[in-house]
CSV table of C-alpha atoms in Angstrom, one decimal:
chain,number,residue,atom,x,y,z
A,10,UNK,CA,179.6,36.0,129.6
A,11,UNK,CA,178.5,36.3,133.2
A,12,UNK,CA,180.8,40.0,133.8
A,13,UNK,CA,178.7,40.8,130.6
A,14,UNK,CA,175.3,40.3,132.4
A,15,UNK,CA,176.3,41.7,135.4
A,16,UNK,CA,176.7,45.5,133.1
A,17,UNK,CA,173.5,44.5,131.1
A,18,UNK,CA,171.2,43.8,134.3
A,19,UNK,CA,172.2,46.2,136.9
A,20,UNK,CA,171.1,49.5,135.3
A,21,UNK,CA,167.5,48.8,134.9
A,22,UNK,CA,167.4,46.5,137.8
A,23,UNK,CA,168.6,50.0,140.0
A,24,UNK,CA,166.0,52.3,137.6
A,25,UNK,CA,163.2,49.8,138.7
A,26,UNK,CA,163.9,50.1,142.5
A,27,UNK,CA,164.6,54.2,142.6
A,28,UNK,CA,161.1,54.3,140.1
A,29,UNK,CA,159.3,52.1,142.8
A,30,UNK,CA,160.9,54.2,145.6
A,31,UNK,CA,159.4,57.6,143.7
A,32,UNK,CA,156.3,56.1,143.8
A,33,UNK,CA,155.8,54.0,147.5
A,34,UNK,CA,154.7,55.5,150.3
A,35,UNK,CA,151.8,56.6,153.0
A,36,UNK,CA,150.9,59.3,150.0
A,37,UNK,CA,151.2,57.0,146.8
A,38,UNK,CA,152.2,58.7,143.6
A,39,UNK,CA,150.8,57.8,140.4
A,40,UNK,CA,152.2,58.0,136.8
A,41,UNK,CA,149.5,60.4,135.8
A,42,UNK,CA,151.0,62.9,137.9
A,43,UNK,CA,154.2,63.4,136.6
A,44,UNK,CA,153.2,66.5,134.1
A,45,UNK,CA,152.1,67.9,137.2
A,46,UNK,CA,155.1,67.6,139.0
A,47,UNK,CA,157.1,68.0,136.0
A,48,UNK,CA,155.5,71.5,135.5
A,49,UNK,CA,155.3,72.7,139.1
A,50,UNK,CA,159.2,72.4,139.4
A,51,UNK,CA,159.8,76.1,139.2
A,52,UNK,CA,156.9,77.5,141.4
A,53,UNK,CA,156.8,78.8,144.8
A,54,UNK,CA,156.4,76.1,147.4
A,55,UNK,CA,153.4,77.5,148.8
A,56,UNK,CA,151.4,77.0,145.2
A,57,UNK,CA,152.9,73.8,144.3
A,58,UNK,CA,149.9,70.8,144.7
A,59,UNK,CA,150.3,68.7,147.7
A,60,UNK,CA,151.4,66.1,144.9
A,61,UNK,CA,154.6,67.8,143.4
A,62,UNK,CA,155.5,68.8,147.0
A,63,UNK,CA,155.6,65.1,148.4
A,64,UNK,CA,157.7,64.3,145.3
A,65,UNK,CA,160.3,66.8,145.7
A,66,UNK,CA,160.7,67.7,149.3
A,67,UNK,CA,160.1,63.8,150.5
A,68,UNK,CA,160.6,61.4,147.5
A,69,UNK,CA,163.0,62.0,145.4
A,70,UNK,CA,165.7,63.0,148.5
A,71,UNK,CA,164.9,60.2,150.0
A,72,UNK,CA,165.5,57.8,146.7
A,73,UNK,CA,168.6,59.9,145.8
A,74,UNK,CA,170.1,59.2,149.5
A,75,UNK,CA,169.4,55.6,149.5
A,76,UNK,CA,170.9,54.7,146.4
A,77,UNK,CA,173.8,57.2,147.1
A,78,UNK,CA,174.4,55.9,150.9
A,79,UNK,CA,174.3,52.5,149.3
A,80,UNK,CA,176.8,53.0,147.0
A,81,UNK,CA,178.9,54.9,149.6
A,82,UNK,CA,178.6,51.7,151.7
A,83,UNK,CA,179.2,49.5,148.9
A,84,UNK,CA,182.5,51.4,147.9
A,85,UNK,CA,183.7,52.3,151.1
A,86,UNK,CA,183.6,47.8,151.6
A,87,UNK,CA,185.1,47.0,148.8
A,88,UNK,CA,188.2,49.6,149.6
A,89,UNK,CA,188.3,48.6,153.6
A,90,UNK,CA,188.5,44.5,152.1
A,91,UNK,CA,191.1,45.2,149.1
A,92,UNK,CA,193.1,47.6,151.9
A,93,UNK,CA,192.9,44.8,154.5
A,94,UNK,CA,193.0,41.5,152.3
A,95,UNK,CA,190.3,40.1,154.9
A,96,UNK,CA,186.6,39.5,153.8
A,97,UNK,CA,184.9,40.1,156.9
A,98,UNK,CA,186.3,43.8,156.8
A,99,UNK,CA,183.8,46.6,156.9
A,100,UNK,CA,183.1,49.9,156.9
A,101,UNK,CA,182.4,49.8,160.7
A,102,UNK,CA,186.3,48.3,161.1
A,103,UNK,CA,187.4,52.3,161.8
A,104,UNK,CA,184.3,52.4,164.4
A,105,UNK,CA,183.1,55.4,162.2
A,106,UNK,CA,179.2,53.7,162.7
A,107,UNK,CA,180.2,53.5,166.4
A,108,UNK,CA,181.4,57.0,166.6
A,109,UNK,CA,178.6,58.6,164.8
A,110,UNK,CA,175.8,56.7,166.6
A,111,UNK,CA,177.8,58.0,169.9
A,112,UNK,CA,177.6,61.4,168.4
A,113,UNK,CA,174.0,61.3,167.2
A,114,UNK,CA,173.4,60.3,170.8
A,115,UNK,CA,175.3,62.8,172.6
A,116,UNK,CA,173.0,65.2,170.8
A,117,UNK,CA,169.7,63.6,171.8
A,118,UNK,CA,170.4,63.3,175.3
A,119,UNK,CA,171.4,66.7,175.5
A,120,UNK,CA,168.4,68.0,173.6
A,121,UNK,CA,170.6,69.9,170.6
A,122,UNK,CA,168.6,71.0,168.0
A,123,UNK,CA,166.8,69.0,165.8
A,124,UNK,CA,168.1,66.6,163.0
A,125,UNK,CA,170.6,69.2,161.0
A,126,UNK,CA,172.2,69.6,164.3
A,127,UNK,CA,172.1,65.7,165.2
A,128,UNK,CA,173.5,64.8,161.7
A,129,UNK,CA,176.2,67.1,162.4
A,130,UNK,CA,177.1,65.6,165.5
A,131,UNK,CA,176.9,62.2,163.8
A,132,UNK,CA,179.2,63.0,161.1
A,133,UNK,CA,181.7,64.7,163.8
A,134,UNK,CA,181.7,61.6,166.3
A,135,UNK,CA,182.3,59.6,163.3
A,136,UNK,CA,185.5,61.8,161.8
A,137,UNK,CA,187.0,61.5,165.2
A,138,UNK,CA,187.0,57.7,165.1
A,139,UNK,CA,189.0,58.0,162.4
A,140,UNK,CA,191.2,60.6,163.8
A,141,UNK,CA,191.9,58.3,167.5
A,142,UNK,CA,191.9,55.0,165.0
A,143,UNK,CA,195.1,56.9,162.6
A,144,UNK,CA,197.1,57.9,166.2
A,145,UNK,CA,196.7,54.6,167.3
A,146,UNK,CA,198.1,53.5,164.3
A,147,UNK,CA,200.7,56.4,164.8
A,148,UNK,CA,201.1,55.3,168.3
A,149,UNK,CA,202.2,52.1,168.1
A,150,UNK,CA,204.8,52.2,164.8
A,151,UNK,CA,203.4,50.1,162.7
A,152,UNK,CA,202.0,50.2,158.9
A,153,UNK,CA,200.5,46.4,159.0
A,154,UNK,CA,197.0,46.1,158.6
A,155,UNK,CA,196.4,44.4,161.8
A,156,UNK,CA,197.1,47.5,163.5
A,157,UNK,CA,194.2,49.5,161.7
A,158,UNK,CA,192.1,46.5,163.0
A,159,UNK,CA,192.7,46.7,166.0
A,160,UNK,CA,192.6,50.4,166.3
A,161,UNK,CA,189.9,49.9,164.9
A,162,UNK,CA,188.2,47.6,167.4
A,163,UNK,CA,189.9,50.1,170.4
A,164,UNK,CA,187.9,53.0,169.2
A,165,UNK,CA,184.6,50.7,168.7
A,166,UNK,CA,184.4,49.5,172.0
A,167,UNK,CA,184.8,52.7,173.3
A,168,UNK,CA,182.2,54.1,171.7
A,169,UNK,CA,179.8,51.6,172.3
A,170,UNK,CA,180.7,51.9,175.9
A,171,UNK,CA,179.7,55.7,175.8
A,172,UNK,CA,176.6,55.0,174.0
A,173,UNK,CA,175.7,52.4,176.6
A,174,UNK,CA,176.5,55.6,179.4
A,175,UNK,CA,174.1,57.8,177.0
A,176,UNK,CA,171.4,55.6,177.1
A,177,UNK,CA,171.2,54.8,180.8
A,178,UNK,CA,171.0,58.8,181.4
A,179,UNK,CA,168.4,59.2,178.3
A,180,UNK,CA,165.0,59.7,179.0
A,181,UNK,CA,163.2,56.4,179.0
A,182,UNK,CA,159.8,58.0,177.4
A,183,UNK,CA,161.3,60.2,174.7
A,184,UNK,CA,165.2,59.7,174.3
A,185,UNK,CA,165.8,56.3,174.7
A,186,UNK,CA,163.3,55.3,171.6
A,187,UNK,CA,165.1,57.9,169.4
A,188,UNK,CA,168.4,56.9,170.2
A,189,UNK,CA,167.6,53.2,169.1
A,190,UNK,CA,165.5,53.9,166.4
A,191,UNK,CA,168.2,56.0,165.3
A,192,UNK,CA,170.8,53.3,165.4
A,193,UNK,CA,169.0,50.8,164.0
A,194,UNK,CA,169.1,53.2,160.5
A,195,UNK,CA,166.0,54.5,158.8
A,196,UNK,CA,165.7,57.2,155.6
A,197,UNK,CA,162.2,58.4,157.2
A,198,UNK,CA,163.4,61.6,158.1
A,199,UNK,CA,165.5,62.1,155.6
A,200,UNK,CA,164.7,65.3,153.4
A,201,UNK,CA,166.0,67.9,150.7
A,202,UNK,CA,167.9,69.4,153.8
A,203,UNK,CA,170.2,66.1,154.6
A,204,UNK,CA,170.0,64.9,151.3
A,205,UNK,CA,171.8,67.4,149.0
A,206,UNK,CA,174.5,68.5,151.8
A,207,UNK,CA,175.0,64.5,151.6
A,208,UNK,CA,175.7,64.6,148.0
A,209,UNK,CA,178.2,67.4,148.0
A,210,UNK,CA,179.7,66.3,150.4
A,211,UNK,CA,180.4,62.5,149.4
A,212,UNK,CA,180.2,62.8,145.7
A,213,UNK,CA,183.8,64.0,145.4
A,214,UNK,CA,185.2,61.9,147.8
A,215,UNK,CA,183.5,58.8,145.8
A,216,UNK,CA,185.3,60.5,142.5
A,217,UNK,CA,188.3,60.3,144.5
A,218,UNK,CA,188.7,56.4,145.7
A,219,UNK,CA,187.2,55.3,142.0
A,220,UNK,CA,190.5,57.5,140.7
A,221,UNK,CA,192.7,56.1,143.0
A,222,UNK,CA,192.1,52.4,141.9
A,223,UNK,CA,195.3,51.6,141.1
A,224,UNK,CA,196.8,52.6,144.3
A,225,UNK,CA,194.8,50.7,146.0
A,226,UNK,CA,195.2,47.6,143.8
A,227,UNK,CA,199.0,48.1,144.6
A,228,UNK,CA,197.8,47.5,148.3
A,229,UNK,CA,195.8,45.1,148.0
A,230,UNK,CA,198.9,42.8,147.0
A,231,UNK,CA,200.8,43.6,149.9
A,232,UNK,CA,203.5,46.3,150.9
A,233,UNK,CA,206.4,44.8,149.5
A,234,UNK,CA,204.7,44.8,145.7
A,235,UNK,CA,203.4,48.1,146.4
A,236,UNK,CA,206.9,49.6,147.6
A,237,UNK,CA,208.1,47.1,144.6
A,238,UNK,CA,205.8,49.8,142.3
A,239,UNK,CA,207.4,52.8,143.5
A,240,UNK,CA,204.7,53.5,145.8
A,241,UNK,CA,204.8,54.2,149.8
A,242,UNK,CA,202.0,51.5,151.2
A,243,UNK,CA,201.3,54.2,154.8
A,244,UNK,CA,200.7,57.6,153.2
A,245,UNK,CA,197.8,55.8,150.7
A,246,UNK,CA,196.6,53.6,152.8
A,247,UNK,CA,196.0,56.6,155.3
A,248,UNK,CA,194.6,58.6,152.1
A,249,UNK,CA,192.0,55.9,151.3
A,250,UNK,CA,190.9,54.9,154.7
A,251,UNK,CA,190.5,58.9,155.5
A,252,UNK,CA,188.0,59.3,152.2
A,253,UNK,CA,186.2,55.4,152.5
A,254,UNK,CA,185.8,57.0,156.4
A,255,UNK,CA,184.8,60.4,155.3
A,256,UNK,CA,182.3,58.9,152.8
A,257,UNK,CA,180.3,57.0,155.4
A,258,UNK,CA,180.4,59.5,158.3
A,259,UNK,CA,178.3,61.7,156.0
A,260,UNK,CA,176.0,58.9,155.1
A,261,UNK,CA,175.8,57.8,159.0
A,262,UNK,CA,175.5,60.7,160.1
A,263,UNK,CA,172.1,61.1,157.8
A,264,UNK,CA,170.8,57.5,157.6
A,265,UNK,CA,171.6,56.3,161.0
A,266,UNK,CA,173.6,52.8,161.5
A,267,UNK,CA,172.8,50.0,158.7
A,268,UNK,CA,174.2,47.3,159.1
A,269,UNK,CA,176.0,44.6,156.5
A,270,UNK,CA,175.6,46.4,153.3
A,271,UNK,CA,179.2,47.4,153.3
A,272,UNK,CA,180.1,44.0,154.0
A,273,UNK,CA,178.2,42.0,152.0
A,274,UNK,CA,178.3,44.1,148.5
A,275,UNK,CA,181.5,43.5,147.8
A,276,UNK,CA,181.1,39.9,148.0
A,277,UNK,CA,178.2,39.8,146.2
A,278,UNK,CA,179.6,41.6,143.2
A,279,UNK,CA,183.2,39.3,143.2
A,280,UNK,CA,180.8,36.0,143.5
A,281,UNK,CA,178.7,37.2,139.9
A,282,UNK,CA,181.9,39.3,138.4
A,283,UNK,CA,184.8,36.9,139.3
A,284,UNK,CA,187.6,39.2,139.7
A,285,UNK,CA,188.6,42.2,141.5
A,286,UNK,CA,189.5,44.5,138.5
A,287,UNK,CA,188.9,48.1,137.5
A,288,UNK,CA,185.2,47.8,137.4
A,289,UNK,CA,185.2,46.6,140.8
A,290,UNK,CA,184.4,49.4,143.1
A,291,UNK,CA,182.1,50.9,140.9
A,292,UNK,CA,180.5,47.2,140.6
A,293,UNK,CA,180.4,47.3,144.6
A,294,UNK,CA,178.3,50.4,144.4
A,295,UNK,CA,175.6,49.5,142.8
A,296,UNK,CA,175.3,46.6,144.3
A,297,UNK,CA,174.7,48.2,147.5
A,298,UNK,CA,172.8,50.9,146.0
A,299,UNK,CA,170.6,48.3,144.9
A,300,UNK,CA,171.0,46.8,148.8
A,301,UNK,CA,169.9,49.4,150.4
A,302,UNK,CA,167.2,51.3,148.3
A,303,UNK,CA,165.2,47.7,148.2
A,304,UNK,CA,165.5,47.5,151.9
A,305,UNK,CA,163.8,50.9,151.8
A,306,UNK,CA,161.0,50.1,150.4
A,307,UNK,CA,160.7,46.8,152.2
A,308,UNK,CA,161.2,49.3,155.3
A,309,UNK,CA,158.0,51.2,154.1
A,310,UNK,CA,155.6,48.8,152.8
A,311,UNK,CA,156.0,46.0,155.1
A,312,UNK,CA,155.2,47.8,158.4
A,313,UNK,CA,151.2,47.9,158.1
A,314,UNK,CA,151.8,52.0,158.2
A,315,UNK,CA,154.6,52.2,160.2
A,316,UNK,CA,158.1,52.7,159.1
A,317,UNK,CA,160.6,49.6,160.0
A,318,UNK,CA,164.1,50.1,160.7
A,319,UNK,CA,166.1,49.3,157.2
A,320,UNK,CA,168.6,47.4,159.1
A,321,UNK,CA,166.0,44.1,159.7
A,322,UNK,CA,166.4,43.8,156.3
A,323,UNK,CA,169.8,44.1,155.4
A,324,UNK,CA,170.7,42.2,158.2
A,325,UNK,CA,168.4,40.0,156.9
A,326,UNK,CA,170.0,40.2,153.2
A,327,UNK,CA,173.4,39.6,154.8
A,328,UNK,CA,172.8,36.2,156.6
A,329,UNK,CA,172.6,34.1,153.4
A,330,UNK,CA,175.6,35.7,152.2
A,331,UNK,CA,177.7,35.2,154.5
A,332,UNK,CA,176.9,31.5,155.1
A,333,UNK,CA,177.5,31.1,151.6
A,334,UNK,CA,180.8,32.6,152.3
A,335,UNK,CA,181.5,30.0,155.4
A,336,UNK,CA,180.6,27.0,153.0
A,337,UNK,CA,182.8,28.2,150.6
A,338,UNK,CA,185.8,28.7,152.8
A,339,UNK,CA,185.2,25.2,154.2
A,340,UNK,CA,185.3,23.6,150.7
A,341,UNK,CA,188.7,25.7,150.0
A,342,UNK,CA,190.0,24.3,153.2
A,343,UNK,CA,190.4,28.1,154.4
């Protein structure tokens, strides 16, 4: 009854939040003027109202790439915490949000561009985390999990330690702010521009984990009942960490670091489905889609004008969840 709820209440509870993102904001948006936007679609920019262009070059991007980062994040946990049988695991365990924040950084301080040219320094610093994490692995011989962790942590503290170098030489009135703004995550800057490369890019790459469900099932048992299956444990656990990876580079490399959502989605969707199934990863999605667009709006309406950094609130999200989780691995005797 409960797994039955779960497919009943989710759908309107993610229309509500993306219909309340459409409309929030320093320009609110009214339901009145939807045959106005509606109509305008197909005209020139430069004759649109100043209505239908807030909806479609600010809006609706930035309510399609919160609930599409979210359920990157969302997905992206569930596969790192099936892959590594450990419920703390993350998206961050590659250091992808370490490597694109270094990335995004490296760009600031050496005045590159503006954000098209920062996001694609993001999305680069975070590929190459992957990269140094898989010849790590490569390195050192081994297909356990604990040496993807590890890596994992390698490449993180390596990053941070450049970021740390990037922000002593930043400048303190101009670059420093934007670096830690940046890595704090926000979707105020986000636009038709980021937004649409973000979806080609990531859409196909979330097609291809949700297909590959039963692979990573197989994994999630353990290498010998994966082998057992006829099916070599390295080769696809290298080809699901590379697209989880992928997956949030691009969404990184747009939104900026948020925190928790990739770690606590999946354990919110096991503690109200019950079981790790076939609907799980979708499941995990849109439960961080749901995360993360909510924490958007808290983001925007809860500043008195200003725009708040979306991690406060996940964070924020995640604390209850995880004590939950300590409690209930006490009681188990874990």
């Amino acid at each position: 009854m409960r797994r039955r709820t779960l497919f009943f209440v989710l759908p309107p509870v993610l229309f509500l939040l993306a219909a309340l993102s459409l409309v929030t904001g320093s320009y609110p948006l009214k339901l009145s003027d939807v045959p106005t936007i509606l109509s305008e679609l197909f005209m020139p920019s430069d004759k649109q109202s100043l209505v239908t262009r807030v909806f479609w070059g600010l809006r609706f991007p930035r309510t399609i790439t919160a609930l599409l980062s979210g359920f990157i994040l969302g997905v992206s946990g569930g596969v790192y915490q099936l892959i590594f049988s450990n419920p703390l695991a993350s998206p961050d365990l590659t250091g992808v949000a370490s490597g694109a924040s270094f990335g995004a950084a490296l760009a600031i301080v050496l005045g590159i561009g503006g954000s098209f040219q920062r996001m694609g320094f993001a999305f680069f610093g975070g590929i190459m985390s992957l990269v140094l994490v898989l010849l790590l692995v490569n390195r050192a011989g081994g297909e356990r999990t604990g040496s993807y962790v590890l890596s994992g942590i390698v490449i993180s503290a390596l990053c941070s330690a450049g970021l740390m170098v990037l922000k002593t030489l930043a400048d303190p009135e101009r670059q420093l702010s934007a670096i830690d703004f940046w890595t704090m995550g926000s979707l105020a800057a986000v636009s038709s521009v980021k937004a649409y490369p973000l979806a080609a890019l990531s859409l196909p790459v979330i097609a291809l984990m949700l297909l590959l469900r039963r692979p990573l099932t197989m994994l999630a048992l353990g290498d010998e009942e994966c082998r057992a299956a006829g099916l070599s444990p390295r080769p696809w656990r290298a080809l699901l960490l590379s697209a989880a990876t992928l997956a949030v580079s691009a969404s990184v490399s747009v939104t900026g670091v948020i925190g928790f959502v990739g770690l606590i989605a999946p354990h919110i969707t096991h503690f109200l489905y019950g079981r790790r199934s076939r609907a799980f990863l979708p499941l995990c999605g849109a439960v961080g889609a749901s995360i993360l667009t909510a924490a958007d709006l808290a983001a925007r309406s809860l500043g008195g004008g200003a725009e708040l950094p979306v991690s406060i609130f996940t964070v924020a999200a995640g604390v209850p969840v995880l004590v939950v989780l300590l409690c209930r691995r006490r009681r188990e005797g874990t």
